[in-house]
PDB file of C-alpha atoms in Angstrom:
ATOM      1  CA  UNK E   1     203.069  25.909  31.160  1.00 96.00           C
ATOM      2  CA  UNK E   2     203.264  29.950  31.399  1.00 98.00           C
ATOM      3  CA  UNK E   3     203.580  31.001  34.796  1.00 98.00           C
ATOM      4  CA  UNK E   4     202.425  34.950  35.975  1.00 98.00           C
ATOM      5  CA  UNK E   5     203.746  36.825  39.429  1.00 98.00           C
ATOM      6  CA  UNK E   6     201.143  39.803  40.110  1.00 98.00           C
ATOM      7  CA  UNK E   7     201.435  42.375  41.986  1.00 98.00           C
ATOM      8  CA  UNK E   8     198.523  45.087  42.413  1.00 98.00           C
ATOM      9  CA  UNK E   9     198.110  48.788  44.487  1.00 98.00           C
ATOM     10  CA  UNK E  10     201.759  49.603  45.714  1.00 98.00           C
ATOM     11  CA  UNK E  11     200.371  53.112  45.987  1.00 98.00           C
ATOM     12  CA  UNK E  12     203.828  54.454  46.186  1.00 98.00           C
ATOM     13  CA  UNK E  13     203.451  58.087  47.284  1.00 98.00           C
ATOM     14  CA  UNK E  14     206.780  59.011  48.070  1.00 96.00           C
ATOM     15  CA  UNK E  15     207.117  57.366  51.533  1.00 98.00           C
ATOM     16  CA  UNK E  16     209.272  54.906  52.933  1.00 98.00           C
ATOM     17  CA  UNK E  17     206.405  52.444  53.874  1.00 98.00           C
ATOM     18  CA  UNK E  18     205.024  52.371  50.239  1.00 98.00           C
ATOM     19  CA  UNK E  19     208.437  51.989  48.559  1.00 98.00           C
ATOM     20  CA  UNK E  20     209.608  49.554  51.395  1.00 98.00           C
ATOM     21  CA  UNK E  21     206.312  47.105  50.745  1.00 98.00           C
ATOM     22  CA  UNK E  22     206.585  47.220  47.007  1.00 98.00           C
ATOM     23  CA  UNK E  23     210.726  46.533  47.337  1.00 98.00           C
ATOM     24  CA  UNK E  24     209.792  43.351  49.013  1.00 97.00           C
ATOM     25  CA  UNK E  25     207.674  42.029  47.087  1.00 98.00           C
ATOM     26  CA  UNK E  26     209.972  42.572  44.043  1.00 98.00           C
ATOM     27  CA  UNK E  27     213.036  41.152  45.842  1.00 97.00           C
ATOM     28  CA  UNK E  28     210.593  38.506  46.794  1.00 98.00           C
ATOM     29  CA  UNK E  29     210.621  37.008  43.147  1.00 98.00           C
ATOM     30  CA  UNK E  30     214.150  38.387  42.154  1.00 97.00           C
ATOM     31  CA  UNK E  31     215.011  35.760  44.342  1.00 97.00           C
ATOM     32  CA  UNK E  32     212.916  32.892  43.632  1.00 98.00           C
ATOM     33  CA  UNK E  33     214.464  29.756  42.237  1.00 98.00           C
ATOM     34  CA  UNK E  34     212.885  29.950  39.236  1.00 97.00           C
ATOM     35  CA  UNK E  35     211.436  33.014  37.533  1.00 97.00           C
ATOM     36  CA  UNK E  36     208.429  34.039  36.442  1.00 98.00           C
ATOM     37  CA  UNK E  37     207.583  33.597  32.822  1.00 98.00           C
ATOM     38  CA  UNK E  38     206.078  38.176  33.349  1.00 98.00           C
ATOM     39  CA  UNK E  39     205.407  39.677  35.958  1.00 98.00           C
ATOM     40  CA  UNK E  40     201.504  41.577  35.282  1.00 98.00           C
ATOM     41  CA  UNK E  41     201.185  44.970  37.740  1.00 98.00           C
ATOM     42  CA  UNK E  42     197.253  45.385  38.127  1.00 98.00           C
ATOM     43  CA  UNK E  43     196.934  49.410  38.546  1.00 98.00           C
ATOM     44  CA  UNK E  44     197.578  51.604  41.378  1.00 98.00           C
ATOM     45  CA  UNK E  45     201.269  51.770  40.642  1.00 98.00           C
ATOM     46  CA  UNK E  46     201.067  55.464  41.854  1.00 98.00           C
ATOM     47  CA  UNK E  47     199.313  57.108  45.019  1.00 98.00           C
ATOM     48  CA  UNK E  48     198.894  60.621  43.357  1.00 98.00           C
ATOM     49  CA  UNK E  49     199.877  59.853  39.515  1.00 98.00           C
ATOM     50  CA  UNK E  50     203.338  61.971  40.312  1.00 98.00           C
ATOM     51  CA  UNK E  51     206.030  61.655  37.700  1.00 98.00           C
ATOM     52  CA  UNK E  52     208.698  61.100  40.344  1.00 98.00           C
ATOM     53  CA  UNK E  53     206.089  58.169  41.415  1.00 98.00           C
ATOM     54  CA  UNK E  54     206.158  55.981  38.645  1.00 98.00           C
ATOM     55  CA  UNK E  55     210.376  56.993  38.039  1.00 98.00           C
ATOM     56  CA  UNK E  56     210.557  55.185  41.250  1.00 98.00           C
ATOM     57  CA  UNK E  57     208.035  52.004  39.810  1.00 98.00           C
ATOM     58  CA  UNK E  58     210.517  51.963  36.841  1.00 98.00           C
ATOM     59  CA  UNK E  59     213.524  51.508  39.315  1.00 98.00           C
ATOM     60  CA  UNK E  60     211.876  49.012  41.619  1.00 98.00           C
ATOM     61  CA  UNK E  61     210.711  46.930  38.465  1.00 98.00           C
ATOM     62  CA  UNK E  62     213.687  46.669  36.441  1.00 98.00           C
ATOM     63  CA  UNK E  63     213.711  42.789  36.581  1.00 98.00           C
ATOM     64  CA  UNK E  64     215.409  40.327  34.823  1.00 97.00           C
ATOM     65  CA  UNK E  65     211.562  39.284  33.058  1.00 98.00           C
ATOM     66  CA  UNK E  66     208.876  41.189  31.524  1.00 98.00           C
ATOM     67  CA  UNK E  67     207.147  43.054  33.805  1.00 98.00           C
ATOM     68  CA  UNK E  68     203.122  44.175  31.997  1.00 98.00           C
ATOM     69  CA  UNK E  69     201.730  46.852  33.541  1.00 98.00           C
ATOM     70  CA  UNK E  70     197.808  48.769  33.628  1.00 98.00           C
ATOM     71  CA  UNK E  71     196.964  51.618  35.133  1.00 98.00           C
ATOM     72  CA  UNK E  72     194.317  52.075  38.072  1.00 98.00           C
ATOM     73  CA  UNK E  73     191.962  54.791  39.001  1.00 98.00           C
ATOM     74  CA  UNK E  74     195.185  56.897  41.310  1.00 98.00           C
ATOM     75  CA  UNK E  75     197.171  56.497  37.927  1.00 98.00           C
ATOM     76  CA  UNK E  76     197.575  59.692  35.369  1.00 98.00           C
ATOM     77  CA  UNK E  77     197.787  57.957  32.002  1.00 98.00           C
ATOM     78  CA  UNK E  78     200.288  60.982  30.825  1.00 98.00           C
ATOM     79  CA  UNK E  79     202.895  60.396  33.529  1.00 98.00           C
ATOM     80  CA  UNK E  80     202.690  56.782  33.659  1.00 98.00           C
ATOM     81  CA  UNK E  81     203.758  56.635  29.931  1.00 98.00           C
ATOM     82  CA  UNK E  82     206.606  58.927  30.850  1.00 98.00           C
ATOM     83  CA  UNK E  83     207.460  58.053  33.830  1.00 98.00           C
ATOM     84  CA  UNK E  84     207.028  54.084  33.971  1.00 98.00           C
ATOM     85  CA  UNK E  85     206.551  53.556  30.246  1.00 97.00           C
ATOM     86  CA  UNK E  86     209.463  55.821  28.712  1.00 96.00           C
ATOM     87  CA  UNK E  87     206.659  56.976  25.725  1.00 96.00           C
ATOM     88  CA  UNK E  88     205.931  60.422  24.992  1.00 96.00           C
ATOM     89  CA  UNK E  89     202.858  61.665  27.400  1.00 95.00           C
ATOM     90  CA  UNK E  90     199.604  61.374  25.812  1.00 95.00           C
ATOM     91  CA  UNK E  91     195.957  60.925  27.797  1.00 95.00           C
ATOM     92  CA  UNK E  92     194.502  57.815  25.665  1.00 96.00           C
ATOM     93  CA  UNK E  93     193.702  54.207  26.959  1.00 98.00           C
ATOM     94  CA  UNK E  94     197.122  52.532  27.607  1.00 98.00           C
ATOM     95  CA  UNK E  95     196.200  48.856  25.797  1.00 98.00           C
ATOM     96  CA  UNK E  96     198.594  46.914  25.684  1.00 98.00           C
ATOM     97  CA  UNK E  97     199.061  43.003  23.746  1.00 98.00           C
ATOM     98  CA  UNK E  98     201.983  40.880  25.067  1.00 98.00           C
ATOM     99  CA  UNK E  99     202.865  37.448  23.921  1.00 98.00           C
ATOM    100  CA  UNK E 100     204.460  35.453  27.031  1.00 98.00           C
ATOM    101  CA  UNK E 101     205.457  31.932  25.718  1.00 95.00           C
ATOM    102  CA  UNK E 102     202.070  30.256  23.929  1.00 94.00           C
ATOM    103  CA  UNK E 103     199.613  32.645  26.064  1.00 98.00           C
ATOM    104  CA  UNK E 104     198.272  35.905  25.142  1.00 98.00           C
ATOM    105  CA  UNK E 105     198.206  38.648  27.484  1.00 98.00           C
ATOM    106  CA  UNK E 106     195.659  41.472  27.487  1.00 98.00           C
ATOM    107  CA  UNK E 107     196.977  44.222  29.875  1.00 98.00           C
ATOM    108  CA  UNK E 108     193.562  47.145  29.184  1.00 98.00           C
ATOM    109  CA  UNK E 109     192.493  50.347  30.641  1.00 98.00           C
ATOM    110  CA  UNK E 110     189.118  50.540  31.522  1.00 98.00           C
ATOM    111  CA  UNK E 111     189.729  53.695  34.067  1.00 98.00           C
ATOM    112  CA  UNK E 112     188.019  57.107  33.901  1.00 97.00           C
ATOM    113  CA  UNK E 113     190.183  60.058  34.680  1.00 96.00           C
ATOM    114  CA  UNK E 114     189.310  61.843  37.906  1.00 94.00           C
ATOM    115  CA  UNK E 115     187.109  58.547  38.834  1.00 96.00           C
ATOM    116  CA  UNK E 116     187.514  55.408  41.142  1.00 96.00           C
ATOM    117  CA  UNK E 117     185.088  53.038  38.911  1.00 97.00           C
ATOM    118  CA  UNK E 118     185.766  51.579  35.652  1.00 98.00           C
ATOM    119  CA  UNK E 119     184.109  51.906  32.769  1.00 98.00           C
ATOM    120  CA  UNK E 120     184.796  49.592  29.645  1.00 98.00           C
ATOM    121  CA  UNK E 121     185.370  52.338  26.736  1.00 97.00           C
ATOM    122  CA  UNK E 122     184.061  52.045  22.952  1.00 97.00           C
ATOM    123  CA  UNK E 123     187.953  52.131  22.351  1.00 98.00           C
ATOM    124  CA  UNK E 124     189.478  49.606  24.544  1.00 98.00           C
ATOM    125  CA  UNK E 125     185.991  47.445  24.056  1.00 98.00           C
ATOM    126  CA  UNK E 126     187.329  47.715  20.375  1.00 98.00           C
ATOM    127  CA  UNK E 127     190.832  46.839  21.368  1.00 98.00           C
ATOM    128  CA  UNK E 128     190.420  43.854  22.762  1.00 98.00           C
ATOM    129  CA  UNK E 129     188.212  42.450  20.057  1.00 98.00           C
ATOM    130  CA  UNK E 130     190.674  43.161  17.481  1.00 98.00           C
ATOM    131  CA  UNK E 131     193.090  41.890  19.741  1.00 98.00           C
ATOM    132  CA  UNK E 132     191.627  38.366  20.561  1.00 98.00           C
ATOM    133  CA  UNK E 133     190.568  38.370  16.764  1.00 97.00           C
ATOM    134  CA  UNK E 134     193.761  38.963  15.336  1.00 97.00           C
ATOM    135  CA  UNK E 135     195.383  35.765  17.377  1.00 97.00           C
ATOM    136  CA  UNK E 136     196.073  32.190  15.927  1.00 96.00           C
ATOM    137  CA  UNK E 137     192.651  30.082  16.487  1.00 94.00           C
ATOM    138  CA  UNK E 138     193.306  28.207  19.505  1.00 95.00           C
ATOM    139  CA  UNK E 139     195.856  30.531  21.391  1.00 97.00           C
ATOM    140  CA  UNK E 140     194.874  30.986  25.297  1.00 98.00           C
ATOM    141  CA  UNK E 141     194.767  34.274  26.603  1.00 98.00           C
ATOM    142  CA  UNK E 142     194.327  35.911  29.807  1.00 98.00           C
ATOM    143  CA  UNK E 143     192.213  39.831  30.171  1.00 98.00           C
ATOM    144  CA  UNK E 144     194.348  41.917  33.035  1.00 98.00           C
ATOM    145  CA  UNK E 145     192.685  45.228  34.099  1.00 98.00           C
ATOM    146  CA  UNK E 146     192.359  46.989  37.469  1.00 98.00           C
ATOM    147  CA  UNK E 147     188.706  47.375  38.630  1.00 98.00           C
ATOM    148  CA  UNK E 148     186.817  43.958  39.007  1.00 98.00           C
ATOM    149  CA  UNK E 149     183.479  43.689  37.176  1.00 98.00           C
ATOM    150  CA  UNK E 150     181.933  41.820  40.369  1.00 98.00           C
ATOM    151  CA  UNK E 151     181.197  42.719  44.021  1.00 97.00           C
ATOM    152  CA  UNK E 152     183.605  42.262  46.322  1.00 97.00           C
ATOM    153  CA  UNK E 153     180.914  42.603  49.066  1.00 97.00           C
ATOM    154  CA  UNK E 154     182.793  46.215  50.633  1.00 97.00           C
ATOM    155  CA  UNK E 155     181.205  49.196  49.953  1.00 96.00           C
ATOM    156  CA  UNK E 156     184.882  50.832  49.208  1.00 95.00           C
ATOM    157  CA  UNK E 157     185.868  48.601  46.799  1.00 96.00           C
ATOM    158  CA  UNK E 158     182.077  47.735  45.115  1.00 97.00           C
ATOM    159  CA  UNK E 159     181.903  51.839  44.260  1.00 96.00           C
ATOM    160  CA  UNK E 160     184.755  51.769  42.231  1.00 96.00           C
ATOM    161  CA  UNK E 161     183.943  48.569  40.815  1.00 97.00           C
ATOM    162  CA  UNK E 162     183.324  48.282  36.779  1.00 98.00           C
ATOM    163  CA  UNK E 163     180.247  49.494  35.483  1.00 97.00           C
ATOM    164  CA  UNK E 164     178.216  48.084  32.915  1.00 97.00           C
ATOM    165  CA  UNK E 165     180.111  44.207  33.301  1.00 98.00           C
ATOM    166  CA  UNK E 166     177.260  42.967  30.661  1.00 97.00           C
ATOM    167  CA  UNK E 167     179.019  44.572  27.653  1.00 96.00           C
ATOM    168  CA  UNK E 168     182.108  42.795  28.695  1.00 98.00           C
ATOM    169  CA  UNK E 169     181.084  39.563  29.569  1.00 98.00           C
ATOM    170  CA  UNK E 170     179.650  39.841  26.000  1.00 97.00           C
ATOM    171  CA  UNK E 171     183.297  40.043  24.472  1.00 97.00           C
ATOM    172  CA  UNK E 172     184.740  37.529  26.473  1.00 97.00           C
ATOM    173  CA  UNK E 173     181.536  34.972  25.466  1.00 97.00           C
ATOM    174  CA  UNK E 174     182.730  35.935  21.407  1.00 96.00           C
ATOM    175  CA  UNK E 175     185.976  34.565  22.243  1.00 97.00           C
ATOM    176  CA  UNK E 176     186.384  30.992  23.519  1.00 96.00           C
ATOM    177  CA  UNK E 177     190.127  30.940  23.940  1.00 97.00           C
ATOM    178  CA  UNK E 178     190.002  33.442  27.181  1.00 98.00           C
ATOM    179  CA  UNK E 179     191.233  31.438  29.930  1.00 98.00           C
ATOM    180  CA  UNK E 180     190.552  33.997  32.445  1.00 98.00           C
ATOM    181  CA  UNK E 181     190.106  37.199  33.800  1.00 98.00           C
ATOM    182  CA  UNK E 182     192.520  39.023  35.850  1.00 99.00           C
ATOM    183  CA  UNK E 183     191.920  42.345  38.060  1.00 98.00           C
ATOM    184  CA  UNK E 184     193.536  43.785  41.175  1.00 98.00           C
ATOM    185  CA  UNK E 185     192.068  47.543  43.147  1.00 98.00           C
ATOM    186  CA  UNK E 186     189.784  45.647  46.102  1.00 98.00           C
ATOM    187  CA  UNK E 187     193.181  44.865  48.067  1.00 98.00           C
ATOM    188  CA  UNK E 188     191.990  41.399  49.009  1.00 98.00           C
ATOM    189  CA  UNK E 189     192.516  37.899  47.122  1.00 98.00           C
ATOM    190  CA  UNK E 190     189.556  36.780  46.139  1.00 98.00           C
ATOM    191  CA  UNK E 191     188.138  34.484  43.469  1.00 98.00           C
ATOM    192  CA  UNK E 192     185.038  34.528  41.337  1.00 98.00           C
ATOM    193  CA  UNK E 193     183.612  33.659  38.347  1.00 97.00           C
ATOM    194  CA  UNK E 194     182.862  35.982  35.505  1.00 98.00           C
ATOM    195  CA  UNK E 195     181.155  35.327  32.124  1.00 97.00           C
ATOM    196  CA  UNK E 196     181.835  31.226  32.625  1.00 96.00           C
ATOM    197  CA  UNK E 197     185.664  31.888  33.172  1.00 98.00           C
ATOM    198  CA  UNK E 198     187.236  31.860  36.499  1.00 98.00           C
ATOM    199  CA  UNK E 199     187.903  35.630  37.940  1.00 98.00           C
ATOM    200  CA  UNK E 200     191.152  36.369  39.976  1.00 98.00           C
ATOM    201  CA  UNK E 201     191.342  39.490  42.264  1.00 98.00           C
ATOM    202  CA  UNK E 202     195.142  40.217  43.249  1.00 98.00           C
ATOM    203  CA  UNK E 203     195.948  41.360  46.652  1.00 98.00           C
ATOM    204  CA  UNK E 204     197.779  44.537  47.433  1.00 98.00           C
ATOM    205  CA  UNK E 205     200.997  45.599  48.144  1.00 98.00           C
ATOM    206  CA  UNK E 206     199.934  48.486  50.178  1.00 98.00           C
ATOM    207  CA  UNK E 207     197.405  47.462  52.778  1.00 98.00           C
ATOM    208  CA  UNK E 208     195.082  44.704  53.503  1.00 98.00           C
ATOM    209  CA  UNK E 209     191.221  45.685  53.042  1.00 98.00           C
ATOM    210  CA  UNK E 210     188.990  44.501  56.366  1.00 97.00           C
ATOM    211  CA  UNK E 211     185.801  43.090  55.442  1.00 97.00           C
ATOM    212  CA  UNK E 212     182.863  43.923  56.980  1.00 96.00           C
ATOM    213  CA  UNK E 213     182.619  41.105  59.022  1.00 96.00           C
ATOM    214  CA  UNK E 214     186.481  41.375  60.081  1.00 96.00           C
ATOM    215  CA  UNK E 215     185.733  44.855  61.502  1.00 93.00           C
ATOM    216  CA  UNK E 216     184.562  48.675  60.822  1.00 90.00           C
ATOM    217  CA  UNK E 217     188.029  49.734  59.759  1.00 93.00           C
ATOM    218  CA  UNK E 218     188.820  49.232  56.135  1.00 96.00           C
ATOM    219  CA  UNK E 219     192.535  49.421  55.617  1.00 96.00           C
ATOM    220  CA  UNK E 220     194.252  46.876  57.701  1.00 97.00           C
ATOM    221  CA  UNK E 221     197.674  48.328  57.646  1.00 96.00           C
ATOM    222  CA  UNK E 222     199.607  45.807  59.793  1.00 95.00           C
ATOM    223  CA  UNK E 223     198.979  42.844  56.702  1.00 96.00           C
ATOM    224  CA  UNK E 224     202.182  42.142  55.102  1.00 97.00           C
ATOM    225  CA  UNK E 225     202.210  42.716  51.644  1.00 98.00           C
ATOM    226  CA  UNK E 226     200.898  39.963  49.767  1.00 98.00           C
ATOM    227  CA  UNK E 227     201.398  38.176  45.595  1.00 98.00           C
ATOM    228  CA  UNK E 228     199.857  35.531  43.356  1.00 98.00           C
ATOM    229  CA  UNK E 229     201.299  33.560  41.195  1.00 98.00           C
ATOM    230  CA  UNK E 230     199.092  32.109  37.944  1.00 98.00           C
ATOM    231  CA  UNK E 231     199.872  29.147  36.081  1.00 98.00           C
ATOM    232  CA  UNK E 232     197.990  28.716  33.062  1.00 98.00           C
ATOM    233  CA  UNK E 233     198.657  24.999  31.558  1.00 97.00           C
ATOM    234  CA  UNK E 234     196.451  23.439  28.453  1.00 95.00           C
ATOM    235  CA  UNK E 235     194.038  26.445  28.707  1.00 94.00           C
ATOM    236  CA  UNK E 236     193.921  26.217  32.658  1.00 96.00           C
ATOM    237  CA  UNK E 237     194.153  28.804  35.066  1.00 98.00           C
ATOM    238  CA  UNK E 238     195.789  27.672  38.653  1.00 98.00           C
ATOM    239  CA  UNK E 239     196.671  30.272  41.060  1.00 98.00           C
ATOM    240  CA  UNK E 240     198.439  30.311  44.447  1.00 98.00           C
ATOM    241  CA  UNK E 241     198.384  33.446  46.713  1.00 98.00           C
ATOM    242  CA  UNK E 242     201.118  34.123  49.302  1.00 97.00           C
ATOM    243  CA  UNK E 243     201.225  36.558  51.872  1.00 97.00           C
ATOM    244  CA  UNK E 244     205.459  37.909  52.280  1.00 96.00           C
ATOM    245  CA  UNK E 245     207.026  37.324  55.474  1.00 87.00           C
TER     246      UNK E 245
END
């Protein structure tokens, strides 16, 4: 059994608010009883893509457990490798394969600088293939990204969503062994399914998003911030959300 904390959209911009909702959900599973096996951040780390904004992510995620990160349409690829990632700044994809006990995780960039939807690039498309390729025959993995490749029936977060989800509903058919698909940016749990696999949409740290049929305002502030924990057991994918007191 692997089990996965995510987190997804702490915004932090430099205020108290942001940095006080993101330190509670960390201290949230400092504390827990037992760990998580990683924790996977979703995109959205930082409001404005600021240096000083993802110095602060580093500080608020040093945890005693992996913590797997991908970047989200407010993220600047060159500062979050600096700033979060301690590499040298550099604008490519930020792709990155971890191994967390017997499972596989795929943390990919499908953002477009200067844009809120996601677009599935010839390189990361190409990534991930060689990725999912290169693994032992039989080894479960999990795809983590930030925009979700399916409505989520709001007009903010469906205009952002990923464009073109055929082409990667294609890779995940070529490659059996994906347990499931992993995305955060709509700021609402929610649950789908996507190319025969089950789909898992993180809530936020930030704010809470209103649906349509909750009200006209989008960004329900006065949500606590809010987790999910994944357990992935002989190719399974369980997940639990909880909302922080």
């Amino acid at each position: 059994m692997v089990l996965l904390a995510q987190l997804s959209d702490l915004h932090l911009d430099g205020t108290a608010r942001t940095a006080d909702r993101a330190s509670r959900a960390v201290e949230h599973l400092r504390a827990l009883p037992t760990p998580p096996d990683a924790l996977l951040v979703t995109g959205d780390i930082a409001d404005h893509g600021a240096l000083a904004e993802y110095e602060l992510a580093a500080r608020l995620l040093d945890l005693p457990f992996p913590v797997l990160t991908c970047p989200g349409n407010h993220d600047v690829r060159a500062a979050f490798r600096q700033g979060l990632l301690g590499e040298a700044p550099s604008d490519g994809p930020i792709n990155r394969l971890h191994l967390v006990g017997g499972l596989a995780v795929l943390m990919c960039d499908v953002t477009v600088p200067g844009r809120d939807e996601g677009v599935l690039s010839e390189e990361t498309r190409e990534w991930i293939d060689e990725a999912l390729g290169g693994l032992a025959p039989g080894t479960p993995s999990v795809l983590a990204f930030h925009q979700p490749p399916v409505p989520m029936h709001h007009p903010l977060p469906d205009e952002g969503r990923l464009r073109e989800p055929e082409r990667l509903a294609a890779l995940v058919e070529r490659h059996p062994d994906v347990v499931a698909v992993i995305t955060g940016h709509a700021h609402t749990a929610a649950a789908a399914h996507f190319a025969g696999r089950p789909l898992i949409v993180g809530p936020a740290t930030t704010w809470t998003l209103r649906l349509p049929w909750e009200g006209p305002d989008a960004a329900d502030r006065d949500q606590p911030p809010a987790l999910a924990y994944h357990v992935v057991e002989d190719g399974e994918l369980t997940t639990h959300f909880r909302v922080l007191p």
